mmCIF file of C-alpha atoms in Angstrom:
data_model
loop_
_atom_site.group_PDB
_atom_site.id
_atom_site.type_symbol
_atom_site.label_atom_id
_atom_site.label_comp_id
_atom_site.label_asym_id
_atom_site.label_seq_id
_atom_site.Cartn_x
_atom_site.Cartn_y
_atom_site.Cartn_z
ATOM 1 C CA MET A 173 -58.967 -19.565 22.436
ATOM 2 C CA SER A 174 -58.681 -16.472 20.225
ATOM 3 C CA ILE A 175 -59.478 -16.663 16.528
ATOM 4 C CA LEU A 176 -55.903 -15.768 15.522
ATOM 5 C CA VAL A 177 -54.516 -18.558 17.690
ATOM 6 C CA LYS A 178 -56.840 -20.972 15.890
ATOM 7 C CA VAL A 179 -55.591 -19.585 12.575
ATOM 8 C CA LEU A 180 -52.030 -20.308 13.620
ATOM 9 C CA LEU A 181 -53.021 -23.884 14.479
ATOM 10 C CA VAL A 182 -54.639 -24.290 11.039
ATOM 11 C CA LEU A 183 -51.463 -23.052 9.382
ATOM 12 C CA GLY A 184 -49.406 -25.422 11.473
ATOM 13 C CA ALA A 185 -51.582 -28.358 10.485
ATOM 14 C CA LEU A 186 -51.396 -27.515 6.782
ATOM 15 C CA GLY A 187 -47.720 -26.601 6.728
ATOM 16 C CA GLY A 188 -46.452 -29.308 9.053
ATOM 17 C CA LEU A 189 -47.885 -32.118 6.984
ATOM 18 C CA SER A 190 -46.482 -30.719 3.761
ATOM 19 C CA VAL A 191 -43.012 -30.296 5.242
ATOM 20 C CA LEU A 192 -43.015 -33.838 6.607
ATOM 21 C CA VAL A 193 -43.918 -35.226 3.185
ATOM 22 C CA CYS A 194 -40.723 -33.797 1.792
ATOM 23 C CA ALA A 195 -38.342 -33.825 4.761
ATOM 24 C CA GLY A 196 -35.286 -33.426 2.532
ATOM 25 C CA GLY A 197 -36.581 -30.068 1.386
ATOM 26 C CA ALA A 198 -37.608 -28.903 4.858
ATOM 27 C CA PHE A 199 -34.749 -26.453 5.216
ATOM 28 C CA TYR A 200 -35.475 -24.932 1.811
ATOM 29 C CA VAL A 201 -39.169 -24.595 2.628
ATOM 30 C CA TYR A 202 -38.353 -23.034 5.994
ATOM 31 C CA SER A 203 -35.993 -20.543 4.373
ATOM 32 C CA GLN A 204 -38.732 -19.505 1.904
ATOM 33 C CA PHE A 205 -41.508 -19.246 4.505
ATOM 34 C CA GLN A 206 -43.121 -15.819 4.928
ATOM 35 C CA PHE A 207 -45.620 -15.327 7.726
ATOM 36 C CA ASP A 208 -47.345 -12.082 8.738
ATOM 37 C CA ILE A 209 -49.844 -11.493 11.514
ATOM 38 C CA GLU A 210 -51.814 -8.274 11.184
ATOM 39 C CA GLU A 211 -53.722 -6.982 14.193
ATOM 40 C CA ASP A 212 -54.613 -3.667 12.548
ATOM 41 C CA PRO A 213 -58.319 -3.681 11.521
ATOM 42 C CA ASP A 214 -57.590 -1.448 8.500
ATOM 43 C CA LYS A 215 -55.016 -3.953 7.211
ATOM 44 C CA ALA A 216 -57.511 -6.782 7.821
ATOM 45 C CA VAL A 217 -60.017 -4.912 5.624
ATOM 46 C CA ALA A 218 -57.348 -4.497 2.926
ATOM 47 C CA ILE A 219 -56.542 -8.232 3.017
ATOM 48 C CA THR A 220 -60.265 -9.021 2.797
ATOM 49 C CA ALA A 221 -60.383 -6.890 -0.372
ATOM 50 C CA GLU A 222 -57.522 -8.983 -1.806
ATOM 51 C CA ILE A 223 -59.628 -12.104 -1.254
ATOM 52 C CA ALA A 224 -62.966 -10.729 -2.489
ATOM 53 C CA ASP A 225 -65.031 -7.646 -3.054
ATOM 54 C CA ILE A 226 -67.627 -8.270 -0.348
ATOM 55 C CA ASP A 227 -70.090 -6.185 1.646
ATOM 56 C CA ILE A 228 -69.482 -7.397 5.212
ATOM 57 C CA ALA A 229 -72.716 -8.008 7.134
ATOM 58 C CA GLU A 230 -73.630 -5.402 9.722
ATOM 59 C CA GLY A 231 -72.224 -6.011 13.183
ATOM 60 C CA PHE A 232 -69.048 -7.827 12.113
ATOM 61 C CA GLU A 233 -65.848 -5.879 12.761
ATOM 62 C CA PRO A 234 -62.358 -6.783 11.468
ATOM 63 C CA GLN A 235 -59.990 -8.030 14.174
ATOM 64 C CA GLY A 236 -56.884 -9.165 12.335
ATOM 65 C CA ALA A 237 -55.442 -11.349 9.624
ATOM 66 C CA VAL A 238 -52.753 -13.881 8.887
ATOM 67 C CA VAL A 239 -50.951 -14.041 5.544
ATOM 68 C CA THR A 240 -48.530 -16.823 4.747
ATOM 69 C CA ASP A 241 -46.507 -17.568 1.638
ATOM 70 C CA MET A 242 -44.657 -20.845 1.379
ATOM 71 C CA VAL A 243 -43.171 -22.567 -1.626
ATOM 72 C CA PHE A 244 -46.098 -24.965 -1.801
ATOM 73 C CA MET A 245 -48.979 -22.831 -0.489
ATOM 74 C CA GLN A 246 -50.238 -19.287 -0.102
ATOM 75 C CA MET A 247 -52.944 -18.512 2.431
ATOM 76 C CA LYS A 248 -54.803 -15.440 3.651
ATOM 77 C CA LEU A 249 -57.183 -15.580 6.636
ATOM 78 C CA VAL A 250 -59.145 -12.651 8.034
ATOM 79 C CA ASP A 251 -60.934 -12.710 11.393
ATOM 80 C CA TYR A 252 -64.124 -10.748 12.079
ATOM 81 C CA GLU A 253 -66.018 -10.664 15.357
ATOM 82 C CA TYR A 254 -69.464 -9.444 16.291
ATOM 83 C CA ALA A 255 -69.072 -6.774 19.000
ATOM 84 C CA ASP A 256 -69.393 -7.988 22.601
ATOM 85 C CA THR A 257 -70.592 -11.482 21.651
ATOM 86 C CA ASP A 258 -69.182 -14.941 20.948
ATOM 87 C CA SER A 259 -70.042 -14.540 17.249
ATOM 88 C CA TRP A 260 -67.242 -14.676 14.682
ATOM 89 C CA MET A 261 -66.562 -14.906 10.959
ATOM 90 C CA LEU A 262 -63.545 -16.092 9.002
ATOM 91 C CA ILE A 263 -62.812 -15.287 5.365
ATOM 92 C CA ALA A 264 -59.921 -17.254 3.876
ATOM 93 C CA GLU A 265 -58.180 -17.946 0.599
ATOM 94 C CA LEU A 266 -55.881 -20.879 -0.140
ATOM 95 C CA ASP A 267 -53.807 -21.446 -3.256
ATOM 96 C CA SER A 268 -51.409 -24.273 -3.935
ATOM 97 C CA PRO A 269 -49.972 -25.702 -7.148
ATOM 98 C CA MET A 270 -50.252 -29.125 -5.505
ATOM 99 C CA GLY A 271 -54.021 -29.540 -5.835
ATOM 100 C CA SER A 272 -57.201 -28.838 -7.708
ATOM 101 C CA GLN A 273 -59.833 -26.453 -6.351
ATOM 102 C CA ARG A 274 -61.817 -29.394 -4.949
ATOM 103 C CA GLU A 275 -58.721 -30.819 -3.237
ATOM 104 C CA LEU A 276 -57.843 -27.398 -1.783
ATOM 105 C CA GLU A 277 -61.397 -26.948 -0.552
ATOM 106 C CA ARG A 278 -61.397 -30.385 1.069
ATOM 107 C CA GLU A 279 -57.980 -29.738 2.675
ATOM 108 C CA LEU A 280 -59.022 -26.338 4.009
ATOM 109 C CA ARG A 281 -62.341 -27.645 5.369
ATOM 110 C CA GLN A 282 -60.620 -30.602 7.039
ATOM 111 C CA SER A 283 -57.932 -28.399 8.573
ATOM 112 C CA LEU A 284 -60.530 -25.982 9.902
ATOM 113 C CA GLU A 285 -62.523 -28.841 11.397
ATOM 114 C CA ASP A 286 -59.417 -30.498 12.860
ATOM 115 C CA GLU A 287 -58.357 -27.280 14.553
ATOM 116 C CA GLY A 288 -61.725 -26.467 16.098
ATOM 117 C CA TRP A 289 -63.319 -24.177 13.541
ATOM 118 C CA ALA A 290 -66.237 -26.586 13.438
ATOM 119 C CA ASP A 291 -66.852 -25.123 16.917
ATOM 120 C CA ASP A 292 -67.222 -28.222 19.065
ATOM 121 C CA GLU A 293 -68.968 -26.075 21.675
ATOM 122 C CA LEU A 294 -71.960 -26.010 19.337
ATOM 123 C CA ARG A 295 -74.243 -28.907 18.442
ATOM 124 C CA VAL A 296 -75.744 -28.692 14.957
ATOM 125 C CA VAL A 297 -79.493 -29.335 15.058
ATOM 126 C CA SER A 298 -80.352 -29.030 11.354
ATOM 127 C CA THR A 299 -78.767 -27.944 8.079
ATOM 128 C CA GLU A 300 -79.862 -26.653 4.711
ATOM 129 C CA ASN A 301 -77.694 -26.184 1.614
ATOM 130 C CA ARG A 302 -78.212 -23.147 -0.597
ATOM 131 C CA ASP A 303 -76.586 -22.408 -3.940
ATOM 132 C CA PHE A 304 -75.257 -19.006 -5.013
ATOM 133 C CA GLU A 305 -73.673 -17.863 -8.272
ATOM 134 C CA ILE A 306 -70.225 -16.485 -7.435
ATOM 135 C CA ARG A 307 -67.582 -15.698 -10.051
ATOM 136 C CA ASP A 308 -69.403 -17.635 -12.782
ATOM 137 C CA SER A 309 -69.598 -20.773 -10.633
ATOM 138 C CA THR A 310 -72.193 -22.329 -8.368
ATOM 139 C CA ALA A 311 -71.106 -22.130 -4.730
ATOM 140 C CA THR A 312 -72.923 -24.169 -2.098
ATOM 141 C CA PHE A 313 -73.236 -22.731 1.413
ATOM 142 C CA GLN A 314 -74.490 -24.683 4.394
ATOM 143 C CA PHE A 315 -76.915 -22.850 6.703
ATOM 144 C CA ALA A 316 -77.182 -24.586 10.070
ATOM 145 C CA HIS A 317 -79.221 -24.198 13.245
ATOM 146 C CA ALA A 318 -77.077 -25.041 16.279
ATOM 147 C CA LYS A 319 -77.153 -24.865 20.067
ATOM 148 C CA ASP A 320 -74.448 -24.170 22.605
ATOM 149 C CA ARG A 321 -73.719 -27.531 24.263
ATOM 150 C CA GLN A 322 -73.584 -26.056 27.762
ATOM 151 C CA SER A 323 -76.100 -23.213 27.836
ATOM 152 C CA GLY A 324 -78.495 -24.392 25.121
ATOM 153 C CA GLU A 325 -78.340 -20.911 23.555
ATOM 154 C CA PRO A 326 -79.330 -21.071 19.861
ATOM 155 C CA PHE A 327 -76.736 -20.207 17.230
ATOM 156 C CA ARG A 328 -76.607 -20.068 13.449
ATOM 157 C CA GLN A 329 -73.648 -21.301 11.419
ATOM 158 C CA VAL A 330 -73.039 -20.546 7.751
ATOM 159 C CA SER A 331 -70.115 -21.848 5.706
ATOM 160 C CA GLY A 332 -69.199 -22.297 2.082
ATOM 161 C CA SER A 333 -66.435 -22.012 -0.461
ATOM 162 C CA PHE A 334 -66.142 -20.282 -3.793
ATOM 163 C CA PRO A 335 -63.483 -19.825 -6.499
ATOM 164 C CA ALA A 336 -60.625 -17.552 -5.466
ATOM 165 C CA ARG A 337 -59.972 -14.367 -7.407
ATOM 166 C CA ASP A 338 -57.164 -15.880 -9.487
ATOM 167 C CA ARG A 339 -56.516 -19.509 -8.504
ATOM 168 C CA GLY A 340 -57.326 -21.730 -5.600
ATOM 169 C CA VAL A 341 -60.330 -21.552 -3.310
ATOM 170 C CA ALA A 342 -61.845 -18.971 -0.968
ATOM 171 C CA PHE A 343 -63.888 -19.844 2.102
ATOM 172 C CA LEU A 344 -66.341 -18.023 4.359
ATOM 173 C CA THR A 345 -67.546 -19.441 7.665
ATOM 174 C CA LEU A 346 -69.343 -17.841 10.598
ATOM 175 C CA ALA A 347 -71.142 -18.617 13.838
ATOM 176 C CA VAL A 348 -73.658 -16.126 15.239
ATOM 177 C CA GLU A 349 -75.925 -16.169 18.271
ATOM 178 C CA GLU A 350 -79.535 -16.507 17.124
ATOM 179 C CA ALA A 351 -80.404 -13.148 18.736
ATOM 180 C CA ASN A 352 -77.913 -11.362 16.437
ATOM 181 C CA TYR A 353 -78.516 -13.425 13.304
ATOM 182 C CA ASP A 354 -79.759 -11.455 10.289
ATOM 183 C CA GLU A 355 -80.349 -14.009 7.548
ATOM 184 C CA ASP A 356 -81.171 -11.375 4.926
ATOM 185 C CA GLY A 357 -77.917 -9.591 5.784
ATOM 186 C CA ILE A 358 -75.888 -12.802 5.563
ATOM 187 C CA ILE A 359 -77.462 -13.733 2.213
ATOM 188 C CA ALA A 360 -76.831 -10.192 0.896
ATOM 189 C CA MET A 361 -73.201 -10.498 2.000
ATOM 190 C CA ILE A 362 -72.739 -13.809 0.152
ATOM 191 C CA GLU A 363 -74.482 -12.448 -2.946
ATOM 192 C CA SER A 364 -72.198 -9.374 -2.893
ATOM 193 C CA ILE A 365 -69.032 -11.469 -3.364
ATOM 194 C CA ARG A 366 -67.223 -10.508 -6.571
#
C-alpha cells in the first residue's frame, strides 16, 4: 500500500470519528472541508518547510503530501522515501482547537498505529528513548531495532513528536533498512528541527 493511501486512511479515521460525534453538523463540516493531495516533490518540500525548518537526512526524497483543513482540524502530512528501498519517512503536523498538545499527539499516534503506520510487517526487537530540545521543549524520540517478519531483514524505526510551529503538534516517524541506516544523520536531522 502506498504511503499516500495510508495518509488518506489516517485522515479518514480522524475525520470520520469527529463527524460522527456531531452528526447534526456533518453537512456543515463537509461543506467546509478542504483536501489537497500534492504529488509534486517541490510542493512536498514547501509543505515540509511550513511544518519545520529541517535538514532532511541523506537518501530520503520527497514523494508527495496531503493537506487538509476542516472546521475542527488542520493537518499536513509529507511522505519521503529512500530511493529503491522499502524505507520511508513521514513528517506531519496536526492542529485542532478541540485538544491539548498531549491529546493531539495521542490522537495522531493512535491514528497512525490504527492505519498501519506502526508497520505490522516489522517486529520491534528493542527500543531506546532519547530526548532532544526542540522549540524550547523536550521532545522524546523512540529509536527501535526491528526485523521484517517474513525475511528477518533488520530495520530501524525512529519516531517522535514535537511542538508545532504555531499550535498543535508535529510528528516525525521513519523506518529504514539497517543497511541504509545512518544514525548520526538521523540524529542531525532531528537536532536541525527549528
